[in-house]
Coordinates of N, CA and C in Angstrom, one line a residue:
Chain A
M1 N 11.2 -24.0 -23.2 CA 11.6 -22.6 -23.0 C 12.1 -22.4 -21.5
G2 N 13.3 -21.8 -21.4 CA 13.9 -21.6 -20.1 C 13.1 -20.6 -19.3
R3 N 13.3 -20.7 -18.0 CA 12.5 -19.8 -17.1 C 12.8 -18.3 -17.4
K4 N 14.1 -18.1 -17.8 CA 14.5 -16.7 -17.9 C 14.3 -16.0 -19.2
S5 N 13.8 -16.8 -20.2 CA 13.7 -16.3 -21.5 C 12.7 -15.1 -21.6
G6 N 13.1 -14.1 -22.4 CA 12.2 -13.0 -22.6 C 12.1 -12.0 -21.5
K7 N 13.0 -12.2 -20.5 CA 12.9 -11.3 -19.3 C 14.0 -10.3 -19.4
K8 N 13.7 -9.0 -19.0 CA 14.7 -8.0 -19.1 C 15.2 -7.7 -17.7
G9 N 14.6 -8.4 -16.7 CA 15.1 -8.1 -15.3 C 14.7 -6.7 -14.9
L10 N 15.5 -6.2 -13.9 CA 15.2 -4.9 -13.4 C 15.3 -3.8 -14.4
I11 N 16.1 -4.0 -15.5 CA 16.2 -3.0 -16.5 C 14.8 -2.8 -17.2
G12 N 14.0 -3.9 -17.2 CA 12.6 -3.8 -17.7 C 11.8 -2.7 -17.0
W13 N 12.1 -2.4 -15.8 CA 11.3 -1.4 -15.0 C 11.5 0.0 -15.6
I14 N 12.8 0.2 -16.0 CA 13.1 1.6 -16.5 C 13.2 1.7 -18.0
T15 N 12.8 0.6 -18.7 CA 12.8 0.6 -20.2 C 11.9 1.8 -20.6
P16 N 12.4 2.6 -21.6 CA 11.5 3.7 -22.1 C 10.1 3.2 -22.2
F17 N 9.2 4.0 -21.6 CA 7.8 3.6 -21.5 C 7.1 3.7 -22.8
T18 N 6.8 2.5 -23.4 CA 6.2 2.5 -24.7 C 4.6 2.6 -24.5
N19 N 4.1 2.2 -23.4 CA 2.7 2.4 -23.2 C 2.4 2.7 -21.7
I20 N 1.2 3.1 -21.5 CA 0.8 3.6 -20.2 C 0.8 2.5 -19.2
E21 N 0.5 1.2 -19.6 CA 0.5 0.1 -18.7 C 1.9 -0.2 -18.1
R22 N 2.9 0.0 -18.9 CA 4.3 -0.2 -18.5 C 4.7 0.8 -17.4
L23 N 4.2 2.1 -17.6 CA 4.5 3.1 -16.6 C 3.8 2.8 -15.3
L24 N 2.5 2.4 -15.4 CA 1.7 2.1 -14.2 C 2.3 0.9 -13.5
Y25 N 2.8 -0.1 -14.3 CA 3.4 -1.3 -13.7 C 4.6 -0.9 -12.9
T26 N 5.5 -0.1 -13.4 CA 6.7 0.3 -12.7 C 6.4 1.1 -11.5
L27 N 5.5 2.1 -11.6 CA 5.1 2.9 -10.5 C 4.4 2.1 -9.4
H28 N 3.6 1.1 -9.8 CA 2.9 0.3 -8.8 C 4.0 -0.5 -8.0
R29 N 5.0 -1.0 -8.6 CA 6.0 -1.7 -7.9 C 6.9 -0.8 -7.0
I30 N 7.3 0.3 -7.5 CA 8.1 1.3 -6.7 C 7.3 1.7 -5.5
T31 N 6.0 2.1 -5.7 CA 5.2 2.6 -4.6 C 5.0 1.4 -3.6
G32 N 4.8 0.2 -4.1 CA 4.6 -1.0 -3.2 C 5.8 -1.3 -2.3
I33 N 7.0 -1.2 -2.9 CA 8.2 -1.4 -2.1 C 8.3 -0.3 -1.1
G34 N 8.1 1.0 -1.5 CA 8.2 2.1 -0.6 C 7.2 2.0 0.5
L35 N 6.0 1.6 0.2 CA 4.9 1.5 1.3 C 5.3 0.3 2.2
T36 N 5.9 -0.7 1.7 CA 6.3 -1.8 2.6 C 7.3 -1.3 3.6
L37 N 8.3 -0.6 3.2 CA 9.3 0.0 4.1 C 8.6 0.9 5.1
Y38 N 7.7 1.7 4.6 CA 7.0 2.6 5.6 C 6.2 1.8 6.6
L39 N 5.6 0.7 6.1 CA 4.8 -0.2 7.0 C 5.6 -0.6 8.2
F40 N 6.8 -1.1 7.9 CA 7.6 -1.6 9.0 C 8.0 -0.5 10.0
I41 N 8.3 0.7 9.5 CA 8.5 1.9 10.4 C 7.3 2.2 11.2
H42 N 6.1 2.2 10.5 CA 4.9 2.6 11.1 C 4.5 1.6 12.3
I43 N 4.8 0.3 12.0 CA 4.5 -0.7 13.1 C 5.4 -0.4 14.3
Y44 N 6.7 -0.1 14.0 CA 7.6 0.2 15.1 C 7.1 1.5 15.9
E45 N 6.8 2.5 15.1 CA 6.4 3.8 15.7 C 5.2 3.7 16.5
T46 N 4.2 3.0 16.0 CA 2.9 2.9 16.8 C 3.1 1.9 18.0
S47 N 4.0 1.0 17.9 CA 4.2 0.1 19.1 C 4.8 0.8 20.3
L48 N 5.4 2.0 20.0 CA 5.9 2.8 21.1 C 4.9 3.3 22.1
R49 N 3.6 3.2 21.7 CA 2.5 3.5 22.5 C 2.5 2.6 23.8
M50 N 3.0 1.4 23.7 CA 3.1 0.5 24.8 C 3.8 1.1 26.0
Y51 N 4.8 2.0 25.7 CA 5.6 2.5 26.8 C 5.0 3.7 27.6
G52 N 3.7 4.0 27.2 CA 3.0 5.0 28.0 C 2.9 6.3 27.3
A53 N 2.1 7.2 28.0 CA 1.8 8.5 27.4 C 3.0 9.4 27.1
E54 N 4.0 9.4 28.0 CA 5.2 10.2 27.8 C 5.9 9.9 26.5
T55 N 6.1 8.6 26.3 CA 6.9 8.1 25.1 C 6.0 8.5 23.8
W56 N 4.7 8.3 23.9 CA 3.9 8.5 22.8 C 3.9 10.0 22.4
I57 N 3.8 10.9 23.4 CA 3.8 12.3 23.1 C 5.2 12.7 22.6
E58 N 6.2 12.2 23.2 CA 7.6 12.5 22.7 C 7.7 12.1 21.2
T59 N 7.2 10.9 20.9 CA 7.3 10.4 19.5 C 6.5 11.3 18.5
V60 N 5.3 11.7 18.9 CA 4.5 12.5 18.1 C 5.2 13.9 17.9
E61 N 5.7 14.4 19.0 CA 6.4 15.7 18.9 C 7.7 15.6 18.0
F62 N 8.4 14.5 18.1 CA 9.6 14.3 17.3 C 9.2 14.3 15.8
L63 N 8.0 13.7 15.5 CA 7.6 13.6 14.1 C 7.0 14.9 13.5
E64 N 6.8 15.8 14.4 CA 6.1 17.1 14.0 C 7.2 18.0 13.5
N65 N 7.6 17.8 12.3 CA 8.5 18.7 11.6 C 8.4 18.6 10.1
P66 N 8.8 19.6 9.4 CA 8.6 19.7 7.9 C 9.1 18.5 7.2
I67 N 10.2 17.9 7.6 CA 10.8 16.8 6.9 C 9.9 15.6 6.9
F68 N 9.4 15.2 8.2 CA 8.5 14.1 8.3 C 7.2 14.4 7.7
H69 N 6.7 15.6 7.7 CA 5.4 16.0 7.0 C 5.6 15.7 5.6
F70 N 6.7 16.1 5.0 CA 6.9 15.9 3.6 C 7.0 14.4 3.3
G71 N 7.7 13.6 4.1 CA 7.8 12.2 4.0 C 6.4 11.6 4.0
L72 N 5.6 12.0 5.0 CA 4.2 11.5 5.1 C 3.4 11.8 3.9
L73 N 3.6 13.0 3.4 CA 2.9 13.4 2.1 C 3.2 12.4 1.0
L74 N 4.5 12.1 0.9 CA 4.9 11.2 -0.2 C 4.2 9.8 0.0
V75 N 4.2 9.4 1.3 CA 3.6 8.1 1.6 C 2.1 8.1 1.3
V76 N 1.4 9.2 1.6 CA 0.0 9.3 1.3 C -0.3 9.2 -0.2
L77 N 0.5 10.0 -0.9 CA 0.4 10.1 -2.4 C 0.7 8.7 -3.0
A78 N 1.7 8.0 -2.5 CA 2.1 6.7 -3.0 C 0.9 5.7 -2.7
A79 N 0.3 5.8 -1.5 CA -0.8 4.9 -1.1 C -2.0 5.2 -2.0
I80 N -2.2 6.4 -2.3 CA -3.4 6.8 -3.2 C -3.2 6.1 -4.6
F81 N -2.0 6.4 -5.1 CA -1.7 5.8 -6.4 C -1.8 4.3 -6.4
H82 N -1.1 3.7 -5.4 CA -1.1 2.2 -5.3 C -2.5 1.6 -5.2
G83 N -3.3 2.3 -4.4 CA -4.7 1.8 -4.1 C -5.6 2.0 -5.4
V84 N -5.5 3.1 -6.0 CA -6.4 3.4 -7.2 C -5.9 2.5 -8.3
N85 N -4.6 2.4 -8.5 CA -4.1 1.5 -9.6 C -4.4 0.0 -9.3
G86 N -4.4 -0.3 -8.0 CA -4.7 -1.7 -7.6 C -6.1 -2.0 -7.9
I87 N -7.0 -1.1 -7.6 CA -8.5 -1.3 -8.0 C -8.6 -1.5 -9.5
R88 N -7.9 -0.7 -10.2 CA -7.9 -0.8 -11.7 C -7.5 -2.2 -12.1
L89 N -6.4 -2.8 -11.5 CA -5.9 -4.1 -11.8 C -6.9 -5.2 -11.5
I90 N -7.6 -5.0 -10.3 CA -8.6 -6.0 -9.9 C -9.8 -6.0 -10.9
L91 N -10.3 -4.8 -11.2 CA -11.4 -4.7 -12.1 C -11.0 -5.3 -13.5
Q92 N -9.8 -5.0 -13.9 CA -9.3 -5.5 -15.2 C -9.2 -7.0 -15.2
E93 N -8.7 -7.5 -14.1 CA -8.5 -9.0 -13.9 C -9.9 -9.7 -14.0
L94 N -10.9 -9.0 -13.4 CA -12.2 -9.6 -13.4 C -12.9 -9.4 -14.8
G95 N -12.3 -8.7 -15.7 CA -12.8 -8.4 -17.0 C -14.0 -7.4 -17.0
L96 N -14.0 -6.5 -15.9 CA -15.1 -5.6 -15.8 C -14.9 -4.3 -16.6
I97 N -13.6 -4.0 -16.8 CA -13.4 -2.7 -17.5 C -12.6 -2.8 -18.8
A98 N -12.1 -3.9 -19.0 CA -11.4 -4.2 -20.3 C -11.2 -5.7 -20.4
P99 N -11.1 -6.2 -21.7 CA -10.9 -7.6 -21.8 C -9.6 -8.0 -21.1
R100 N -9.6 -9.2 -20.5 CA -8.5 -9.7 -19.8 C -7.3 -9.9 -20.8
P101 N -6.1 -9.6 -20.3 CA -4.9 -9.8 -21.2 C -4.8 -11.2 -21.7
T102 N -4.5 -11.4 -22.9 CA -4.3 -12.8 -23.4 C -3.0 -13.0 -24.1
Q103 N -2.6 -14.2 -24.3 CA -1.3 -14.5 -25.0 C -1.4 -13.9 -26.5
P104 N -0.4 -13.2 -26.9 CA -0.5 -12.7 -28.3 C -0.3 -13.8 -29.3
V105 N -1.3 -14.2 -30.0 CA -1.3 -15.3 -30.9 C -1.5 -14.7 -32.3
Y106 N -0.6 -15.1 -33.3 CA -0.6 -14.6 -34.6 C -1.8 -15.2 -35.4
P107 N -2.6 -14.5 -36.2 CA -2.5 -13.1 -36.5 C -3.0 -12.3 -35.3
Y108 N -2.2 -11.3 -35.0 CA -2.6 -10.4 -33.8 C -3.9 -9.7 -34.0
R109 N -4.7 -9.7 -33.1 CA -5.9 -8.9 -33.2 C -5.8 -7.7 -32.3
K110 N -6.2 -6.6 -32.9 CA -6.1 -5.3 -32.1 C -7.5 -5.2 -31.5
Y111 N -7.6 -5.4 -30.2 CA -8.9 -5.2 -29.5 C -9.0 -3.7 -29.3
H112 N -10.1 -3.4 -28.7 CA -10.3 -2.0 -28.3 C -9.7 -1.8 -27.0
R113 N -8.8 -2.7 -26.6 CA -8.3 -2.8 -25.3 C -7.5 -1.5 -24.9
D114 N -6.7 -1.1 -25.9 CA -5.8 0.1 -25.6 C -6.7 1.3 -25.3
Q115 N -7.7 1.5 -26.1 CA -8.6 2.6 -25.9 C -9.3 2.5 -24.5
K116 N -9.7 1.3 -24.2 CA -10.4 1.1 -22.9 C -9.5 1.4 -21.7
I117 N -8.2 0.9 -21.9 CA -7.2 1.2 -20.8 C -7.0 2.6 -20.6
W118 N -7.0 3.4 -21.7 CA -6.8 4.9 -21.6 C -8.0 5.5 -20.8
R119 N -9.2 5.0 -21.3 CA -10.4 5.5 -20.7 C -10.4 5.2 -19.1
T120 N -10.1 4.0 -18.8 CA -10.0 3.6 -17.4 C -9.0 4.3 -16.7
T121 N -7.8 4.5 -17.3 CA -6.7 5.2 -16.7 C -7.2 6.7 -16.4
I122 N -7.9 7.3 -17.3 CA -8.3 8.7 -17.1 C -9.3 8.7 -15.9
I123 N -10.2 7.7 -15.8 CA -11.2 7.7 -14.7 C -10.4 7.5 -13.4
M124 N -9.4 6.6 -13.4 CA -8.6 6.4 -12.2 C -7.8 7.6 -11.8
I125 N -7.3 8.3 -12.8 CA -6.5 9.6 -12.5 C -7.4 10.6 -11.8
I126 N -8.7 10.7 -12.3 CA -9.6 11.7 -11.8 C -9.9 11.3 -10.3
L127 N -10.2 10.0 -10.1 CA -10.5 9.5 -8.8 C -9.3 9.7 -7.9
G128 N -8.1 9.4 -8.4 CA -6.9 9.6 -7.6 C -6.7 11.1 -7.2
I129 N -6.9 12.0 -8.1 CA -6.8 13.4 -7.8 C -7.8 13.8 -6.8
G130 N -9.0 13.3 -6.9 CA -10.0 13.6 -5.9 C -9.6 13.2 -4.5
V131 N -9.1 12.0 -4.4 CA -8.6 11.6 -3.0 C -7.4 12.4 -2.6
A132 N -6.5 12.6 -3.6 CA -5.3 13.4 -3.2 C -5.6 14.8 -2.7
I133 N -6.6 15.4 -3.3 CA -7.0 16.8 -2.9 C -7.4 16.7 -1.4
F134 N -8.2 15.7 -1.1 CA -8.7 15.5 0.3 C -7.5 15.3 1.3
A135 N -6.5 14.5 0.8 CA -5.3 14.2 1.6 C -4.5 15.5 1.8
L136 N -4.3 16.2 0.7 CA -3.5 17.5 0.7 C -4.1 18.5 1.6
R137 N -5.4 18.5 1.7 CA -6.1 19.4 2.6 C -5.6 19.3 4.0
D138 N -5.4 18.0 4.4 CA -4.9 17.6 5.7 C -3.6 18.3 5.9
F139 N -2.7 18.1 5.0 CA -1.3 18.7 5.1 C -1.3 20.2 5.1
M140 N -2.3 20.8 4.4 CA -2.3 22.3 4.4 C -2.8 22.8 5.7
I141 N -3.8 22.0 6.3 CA -4.2 22.4 7.7 C -3.1 22.3 8.7
L142 N -2.3 21.2 8.5 CA -1.2 20.9 9.4 C -0.1 21.9 9.3
L143 N 0.1 22.4 8.1 CA 1.1 23.4 7.9 C 0.6 24.9 8.1
G144 N -0.7 25.0 8.4 CA -1.3 26.3 8.7 C -1.5 27.1 7.5
L145 N -1.6 26.4 6.3 CA -1.8 27.2 5.1 C -3.3 27.5 4.8
I146 N -4.2 26.7 5.5 CA -5.6 27.1 5.4 C -6.2 27.1 6.8
Chain B
M1 N 5.2 -11.6 -13.0 CA 3.9 -11.6 -12.3 C 3.7 -12.7 -11.4
A2 N 3.2 -12.5 -10.3 CA 3.0 -13.5 -9.2 C 2.1 -14.6 -9.7
G3 N 2.3 -15.8 -9.2 CA 1.5 -17.0 -9.6 C 0.1 -16.8 -9.1
G4 N -0.8 -17.8 -9.5 CA -2.2 -17.7 -9.3 C -2.6 -17.4 -7.8
R5 N -2.1 -18.3 -6.9 CA -2.6 -18.2 -5.5 C -2.1 -16.9 -4.9
L6 N -0.8 -16.6 -5.2 CA -0.2 -15.3 -4.7 C -1.0 -14.1 -5.2
R7 N -1.3 -14.2 -6.5 CA -2.0 -13.0 -7.1 C -3.4 -12.9 -6.5
L8 N -4.1 -14.0 -6.3 CA -5.4 -13.9 -5.6 C -5.4 -13.3 -4.2
T9 N -4.3 -13.7 -3.5 CA -4.1 -13.2 -2.1 C -3.9 -11.7 -2.2
I10 N -3.1 -11.2 -3.2 CA -2.8 -9.8 -3.3 C -4.1 -9.1 -3.6
Y11 N -4.9 -9.6 -4.6 CA -6.2 -8.9 -4.9 C -7.2 -8.9 -3.8
F12 N -7.3 -10.0 -3.1 CA -8.3 -10.1 -2.0 C -7.9 -9.1 -0.9
T13 N -6.6 -9.3 -0.4 CA -6.2 -8.4 0.7 C -6.2 -6.9 0.2
G14 N -5.9 -6.7 -1.0 CA -5.8 -5.3 -1.6 C -7.2 -4.7 -1.5
G15 N -8.3 -5.4 -1.9 CA -9.6 -4.9 -1.8 C -10.0 -4.6 -0.3
L16 N -9.6 -5.5 0.6 CA -9.9 -5.3 2.0 C -9.2 -4.1 2.6
I17 N -7.9 -4.0 2.2 CA -7.1 -2.8 2.7 C -7.7 -1.5 2.2
A18 N -8.2 -1.5 1.0 CA -8.7 -0.2 0.4 C -9.9 0.3 1.3
I19 N -10.7 -0.7 1.8 CA -11.9 -0.3 2.6 C -11.4 0.1 4.0
L20 N -10.6 -0.7 4.6 CA -10.1 -0.5 6.0 C -9.3 0.8 6.1
L21 N -8.5 1.0 5.1 CA -7.6 2.2 5.1 C -8.3 3.5 5.1
I22 N -9.5 3.5 4.4 CA -10.3 4.7 4.3 C -10.7 5.1 5.8
I23 N -11.1 4.0 6.5 CA -11.5 4.3 7.9 C -10.3 4.7 8.7
H24 N -9.2 4.0 8.6 CA -8.0 4.3 9.4 C -7.5 5.8 9.1
L25 N -7.5 6.2 7.8 CA -7.0 7.5 7.5 C -8.0 8.6 7.9
S26 N -9.3 8.3 7.8 CA -10.3 9.3 8.2 C -10.2 9.6 9.7
L27 N -9.9 8.5 10.4 CA -9.8 8.6 11.8 C -8.7 9.6 12.3
Y28 N -7.6 9.5 11.5 CA -6.4 10.4 11.9 C -6.4 11.7 11.0
S29 N -7.5 12.0 10.4 CA -7.6 13.2 9.6 C -7.6 14.4 10.5
F30 N -7.3 15.5 9.9 CA -7.3 16.8 10.6 C -8.6 17.5 10.3
W31 N -9.3 18.0 11.3 CA -10.5 18.7 11.1 C -10.4 20.1 11.5
L32 N -10.7 21.0 10.6 CA -10.6 22.4 11.0 C -11.7 22.8 12.1
V33 N -11.2 23.4 13.1 CA -12.1 23.9 14.1 C -11.7 25.4 14.4
E34 N -12.5 26.1 15.1 CA -12.1 27.5 15.4 C -10.8 27.6 16.1
G35 N -9.9 28.4 15.5 CA -8.6 28.6 16.2 C -7.6 27.6 15.9
G36 N -7.8 26.7 15.0 CA -6.8 25.7 14.6 C -7.4 24.4 14.0
Y37 N -6.8 23.3 14.4 CA -7.3 22.0 13.8 C -7.5 21.0 15.0
Y38 N -8.4 20.0 14.7 CA -8.6 19.0 15.6 C -8.1 17.6 15.0
T39 N -7.5 16.9 15.8 CA -7.1 15.5 15.4 C -7.3 14.5 16.5
N40 N -7.5 13.3 16.1 CA -7.7 12.2 17.1 C -6.4 11.6 17.5
M41 N -5.3 12.2 17.2 CA -4.0 11.6 17.4 C -3.5 11.8 18.8
D42 N -4.2 12.5 19.7 CA -3.7 12.8 21.0 C -3.8 11.6 21.9
W43 N -3.1 11.5 22.9 CA -2.9 10.4 23.8 C -4.2 9.8 24.3
S44 N -5.1 10.7 24.8 CA -6.4 10.2 25.4 C -7.2 9.5 24.3
N45 N -7.3 10.0 23.1 CA -8.1 9.3 22.1 C -7.4 8.0 21.7
V46 N -6.1 8.0 21.6 CA -5.4 6.8 21.1 C -5.6 5.7 22.2
S47 N -5.4 6.1 23.5 CA -5.4 5.0 24.5 C -6.9 4.5 24.7
N48 N -7.9 5.4 24.5 CA -9.3 5.0 24.6 C -9.6 4.0 23.5
R49 N -9.1 4.3 22.3 CA -9.4 3.4 21.2 C -8.8 2.1 21.4
M50 N -7.6 2.1 22.0 CA -6.9 0.8 22.1 C -7.5 -0.1 23.3
R51 N -8.4 0.5 24.1 CA -9.0 -0.3 25.1 C -10.3 -0.9 24.6
S52 N -10.7 -0.5 23.3 CA -11.9 -1.0 22.8 C -11.7 -2.3 22.0
L53 N -12.5 -3.3 22.2 CA -12.4 -4.6 21.6 C -12.7 -4.5 20.1
T54 N -13.6 -3.6 19.7 CA -14.0 -3.4 18.3 C -12.8 -2.9 17.5
W55 N -12.1 -1.9 18.1 CA -10.9 -1.3 17.4 C -9.8 -2.3 17.4
D56 N -9.7 -3.1 18.5 CA -8.6 -4.2 18.5 C -8.8 -5.1 17.3
I57 N -10.1 -5.6 17.1 CA -10.4 -6.5 16.0 C -10.1 -5.8 14.7
F58 N -10.6 -4.5 14.6 CA -10.3 -3.8 13.4 C -8.8 -3.7 13.0
Y59 N -8.0 -3.4 14.0 CA -6.6 -3.3 13.8 C -5.9 -4.6 13.5
I60 N -6.4 -5.7 14.1 CA -5.8 -7.0 13.9 C -6.1 -7.4 12.4
I61 N -7.3 -7.1 11.9 CA -7.6 -7.5 10.5 C -6.8 -6.6 9.6
L62 N -6.7 -5.3 9.9 CA -6.0 -4.4 9.0 C -4.5 -4.8 9.0
L63 N -3.9 -5.0 10.1 CA -2.5 -5.4 10.2 C -2.2 -6.7 9.5
S64 N -3.1 -7.7 9.7 CA -2.9 -9.0 9.0 C -3.0 -8.8 7.5
A65 N -4.0 -8.0 7.1 CA -4.3 -7.9 5.6 C -3.1 -7.1 5.0
V66 N -2.6 -6.1 5.6 CA -1.5 -5.3 5.0 C -0.2 -6.1 5.0
L67 N 0.0 -6.9 6.0 CA 1.2 -7.7 6.1 C 1.2 -8.8 5.0
L68 N 0.0 -9.4 4.9 CA -0.2 -10.5 3.9 C 0.0 -10.0 2.5
H69 N -0.6 -8.8 2.3 CA -0.5 -8.1 1.0 C 0.9 -7.8 0.6
S70 N 1.7 -7.2 1.5 CA 3.0 -6.8 1.2 C 3.9 -8.1 1.1
Y71 N 3.7 -9.1 1.9 CA 4.4 -10.3 1.9 C 4.3 -11.0 0.5
S72 N 3.0 -11.0 0.0 CA 2.8 -11.7 -1.3 C 3.4 -10.8 -2.4
G73 N 3.3 -9.5 -2.3 CA 3.8 -8.6 -3.3 C 5.3 -8.7 -3.5
I74 N 6.0 -8.6 -2.3 CA 7.4 -8.6 -2.3 C 7.9 -10.0 -2.8
K75 N 7.3 -11.0 -2.3 CA 7.7 -12.4 -2.7 C 7.5 -12.6 -4.2
G76 N 6.4 -12.0 -4.7 CA 6.1 -12.1 -6.1 C 7.2 -11.5 -7.0
I77 N 7.7 -10.3 -6.5 CA 8.7 -9.6 -7.2 C 10.0 -10.4 -7.2
L78 N 10.3 -10.9 -5.9 CA 11.6 -11.6 -5.8 C 11.6 -12.9 -6.6
Y79 N 10.4 -13.6 -6.7 CA 10.3 -14.8 -7.5 C 10.6 -14.6 -8.9
E80 N 10.4 -13.4 -9.4 CA 10.7 -13.1 -10.8 C 12.2 -13.1 -11.1
Y81 N 12.9 -12.7 -10.1 CA 14.4 -12.6 -10.3 C 15.2 -13.7 -9.7
I82 N 14.5 -14.4 -8.8 CA 15.2 -15.6 -8.2 C 14.4 -16.8 -8.7
T83 N 15.0 -17.5 -9.7 CA 14.2 -18.5 -10.4 C 14.5 -20.0 -9.9
G84 N 15.7 -20.2 -9.3 CA 16.1 -21.5 -8.9 C 15.3 -22.0 -7.7
D85 N 15.1 -23.3 -7.5 CA 14.3 -23.8 -6.4 C 14.9 -23.5 -5.1
R86 N 16.3 -23.6 -5.0 CA 17.0 -23.4 -3.7 C 16.8 -21.9 -3.4
G87 N 17.0 -21.0 -4.4 CA 16.9 -19.6 -4.1 C 15.5 -19.2 -3.7
R88 N 14.5 -19.8 -4.3 CA 13.1 -19.5 -3.9 C 12.8 -20.0 -2.5
R89 N 13.4 -21.2 -2.1 CA 13.2 -21.7 -0.8 C 13.8 -20.7 0.3
I90 N 15.0 -20.1 -0.1 CA 15.6 -19.1 0.8 C 14.7 -17.9 0.9
V91 N 14.1 -17.5 -0.3 CA 13.2 -16.3 -0.3 C 12.0 -16.6 0.7
D92 N 11.5 -17.8 0.5 CA 10.3 -18.2 1.3 C 10.7 -18.1 2.8
I93 N 11.8 -18.7 3.2 CA 12.2 -18.7 4.6 C 12.4 -17.3 5.2
V94 N 13.3 -16.5 4.4 CA 13.6 -15.2 4.9 C 12.4 -14.3 5.0
T95 N 11.6 -14.2 3.9 CA 10.4 -13.3 3.9 C 9.4 -13.8 5.0
T96 N 9.3 -15.1 5.2 CA 8.3 -15.6 6.2 C 8.8 -15.1 7.6
I97 N 10.1 -15.3 7.9 CA 10.6 -14.9 9.2 C 10.4 -13.4 9.4
I98 N 10.8 -12.6 8.4 CA 10.6 -11.1 8.6 C 9.2 -10.7 8.8
W99 N 8.3 -11.3 8.0 CA 6.9 -10.9 8.1 C 6.2 -11.4 9.4
V100 N 6.6 -12.6 9.8 CA 6.0 -13.1 11.1 C 6.4 -12.3 12.3
V101 N 7.7 -11.9 12.2 CA 8.3 -11.1 13.3 C 7.5 -9.7 13.3
A102 N 7.3 -9.2 12.1 CA 6.5 -7.9 12.0 C 5.1 -8.0 12.5
L103 N 4.5 -9.2 12.2 CA 3.1 -9.4 12.7 C 3.1 -9.5 14.2
I104 N 4.0 -10.3 14.8 CA 4.0 -10.4 16.2 C 4.3 -9.0 16.9
Y105 N 5.3 -8.3 16.3 CA 5.6 -7.0 16.8 C 4.4 -6.0 16.8
G106 N 3.6 -6.2 15.7 CA 2.5 -5.3 15.5 C 1.3 -5.7 16.4
L107 N 1.2 -7.0 16.7 CA 0.1 -7.5 17.5 C 0.2 -7.3 19.0
I108 N 1.5 -7.3 19.4 CA 1.7 -7.1 20.9 C 1.0 -5.8 21.4
P109 N 1.3 -4.6 20.8 CA 0.7 -3.4 21.4 C -0.9 -3.5 21.3
I110 N -1.4 -4.1 20.2 CA -2.9 -4.2 20.1 C -3.4 -5.0 21.2
M111 N -2.8 -6.2 21.4 CA -3.3 -7.1 22.5 C -3.1 -6.5 23.9
A112 N -2.0 -5.7 24.0 CA -1.7 -5.2 25.3 C -2.7 -4.2 25.8
G113 N -3.4 -3.6 24.8 CA -4.5 -2.7 25.1 C -4.1 -1.3 25.5

């Protein structure tokens, strides 16, 4: 079997989502790439501290505007999703919350896996919303809304 | 999907990041105080923290874990679409250079104190 067989390539990321895992897979990758880009910017931005107080204060003041606040909000939400979904993947890999994925061998057996994945996903969504509310509170304080 | 070693690296560093990031984000959180909000992001707090060896170690571990995690993740994605040996070697070289430069760039301010 060739290395490329059965692969849809990048199109596979936006294939109509037939199940929740496909959606989570795509979002996990998109948020991962986005967070990597942010990481490089963040490393550069924090390294400006080396040039002293004046540069640091100028940088912080430059970032104090609604556009960067909105960008930071997206980064925080992406990080929350990526983190919570990552924990789900680790727990699943360890077989703690659902049977580990196996090769589909005929006759196909329908595990209770789908149900368990939904249950896990709902728990993770609740956990994610909890963390997101805490993060949003920060932004509301920053914007003077509370 | 990334191979065994790559995936284990992603999971291990991912778990570590989840813990360290909670500390990192709580530190820069905004706390309501009378007449406004309080944050640790002002210069005196930042420079004090950077003179502390404990925080230096904390940030070296966090930076290394985050860079290793993103390096493994991005390489895993690229490996799926670049399947030839020569292409993968190029991916290895290019990603390694980018991430090592980022690591050095990130370590210098931490070490500088």
